[in-house]
Amino acid sequence: CVGCVWFGVAKTAGAGVGVKSLQPRLMLEILDLDQWIDEPELADAVAKAMGVDKGLLKVVSLRKRHGGTQSALVLAPAVPAKGVLSF
């Protein structure tokens, strides 16, 4: 439990030390984005599609590609990310 860990850390390192719960994450590769999308707009769209807060996402890269398209790498929580994946 996170509370138990926090108590142990606070006891040895002091109450000012932060402890947070981590969760599994997936790197999403998003292809064929239009040339006008920017990182904040992409993060908003992915967060809306996944039903999560935008703060849980990180746009790692947004690169121009051939033909006026872009591709992106987005780090996202694993469970909601699996819901938007298409194979």
Coordinates of C-alpha atoms in Angstrom, one line a residue:
C1 CA 0.0 0.0 0.0
V2 CA 1.2 3.5 -0.8
G3 CA 0.4 4.8 2.7
C4 CA 2.6 2.1 4.2
V5 CA 5.5 3.0 1.9
W6 CA 5.1 6.7 2.6
F7 CA 5.1 6.1 6.3
G8 CA 8.3 4.1 6.1
V9 CA 10.0 6.7 3.9
A10 CA 8.8 9.5 6.1
K11 CA 10.1 7.7 9.2
T12 CA 13.6 7.3 7.7
A13 CA 14.1 10.2 5.3
G14 CA 11.7 12.8 6.8
A15 CA 8.2 13.9 6.1
G16 CA 9.2 16.3 3.3
V17 CA 10.1 13.4 0.9
G18 CA 7.4 12.6 -1.7
V19 CA 6.1 9.2 -2.5
K20 CA 3.8 8.6 -5.5
S21 CA 2.2 5.5 -6.9
L22 CA 3.4 4.5 -10.4
Q23 CA 1.4 2.7 -13.0
P24 CA 2.3 0.8 -16.2
R25 CA 2.6 3.0 -19.3
L26 CA 2.5 2.4 -23.0
M27 CA 4.2 4.3 -25.8
L28 CA 1.7 5.0 -28.6
E29 CA 2.8 5.7 -32.1
I30 CA 0.3 7.8 -33.9
L31 CA 0.7 8.1 -37.7
D32 CA -0.7 10.2 -40.5
L33 CA -1.5 13.3 -38.4
D34 CA -2.2 16.5 -40.4
Q35 CA 0.5 19.1 -40.7
W36 CA -1.2 21.7 -38.6
I37 CA -1.7 19.8 -35.3
D38 CA 0.5 20.8 -32.4
E39 CA 1.4 19.1 -29.1
P40 CA -1.3 20.6 -26.9
E41 CA -4.0 19.9 -29.4
L42 CA -2.7 16.3 -29.8
A43 CA -2.6 15.8 -26.1
D44 CA -6.2 17.1 -25.8
A45 CA -7.4 14.8 -28.5
V46 CA -5.7 11.7 -27.1
A47 CA -6.9 12.4 -23.5
K48 CA -10.5 12.8 -24.8
A49 CA -10.3 9.6 -26.8
M50 CA -8.9 7.7 -23.8
G51 CA -11.1 9.4 -21.2
V52 CA -8.2 10.5 -19.0
D53 CA -6.8 13.8 -17.7
K54 CA -4.3 15.4 -20.1
G55 CA -1.8 15.6 -17.3
L56 CA -1.4 11.8 -17.4
L57 CA 0.0 12.0 -21.0
K58 CA 3.3 13.0 -22.3
V59 CA 3.9 13.9 -26.0
V60 CA 7.4 12.6 -26.4
S61 CA 7.8 13.6 -30.0
L62 CA 5.9 15.2 -32.9
R63 CA 7.8 14.9 -36.2
K64 CA 7.1 16.1 -39.8
R65 CA 6.9 13.2 -42.3
H66 CA 6.6 13.0 -46.1
G67 CA 3.5 14.2 -47.8
G68 CA 2.7 16.9 -45.3
T69 CA 1.8 14.5 -42.5
Q70 CA 3.2 14.1 -39.0
S71 CA 3.8 11.2 -36.6
A72 CA 3.8 11.3 -32.8
L73 CA 4.9 9.3 -29.9
V74 CA 2.7 9.6 -26.8
L75 CA 3.4 8.1 -23.4
A76 CA 0.1 7.1 -21.8
P77 CA -1.3 5.0 -18.9
A78 CA -1.5 1.3 -20.1
V79 CA -5.1 0.4 -19.2
P80 CA -6.9 3.3 -21.0
A81 CA -4.4 3.2 -23.9
K82 CA -5.3 -0.4 -24.7
G83 CA -8.9 0.8 -25.2
V84 CA -7.9 3.1 -28.1
L85 CA -5.4 0.7 -29.9
S86 CA -6.3 -0.7 -33.2
F87 CA -4.4 -3.6 -34.7

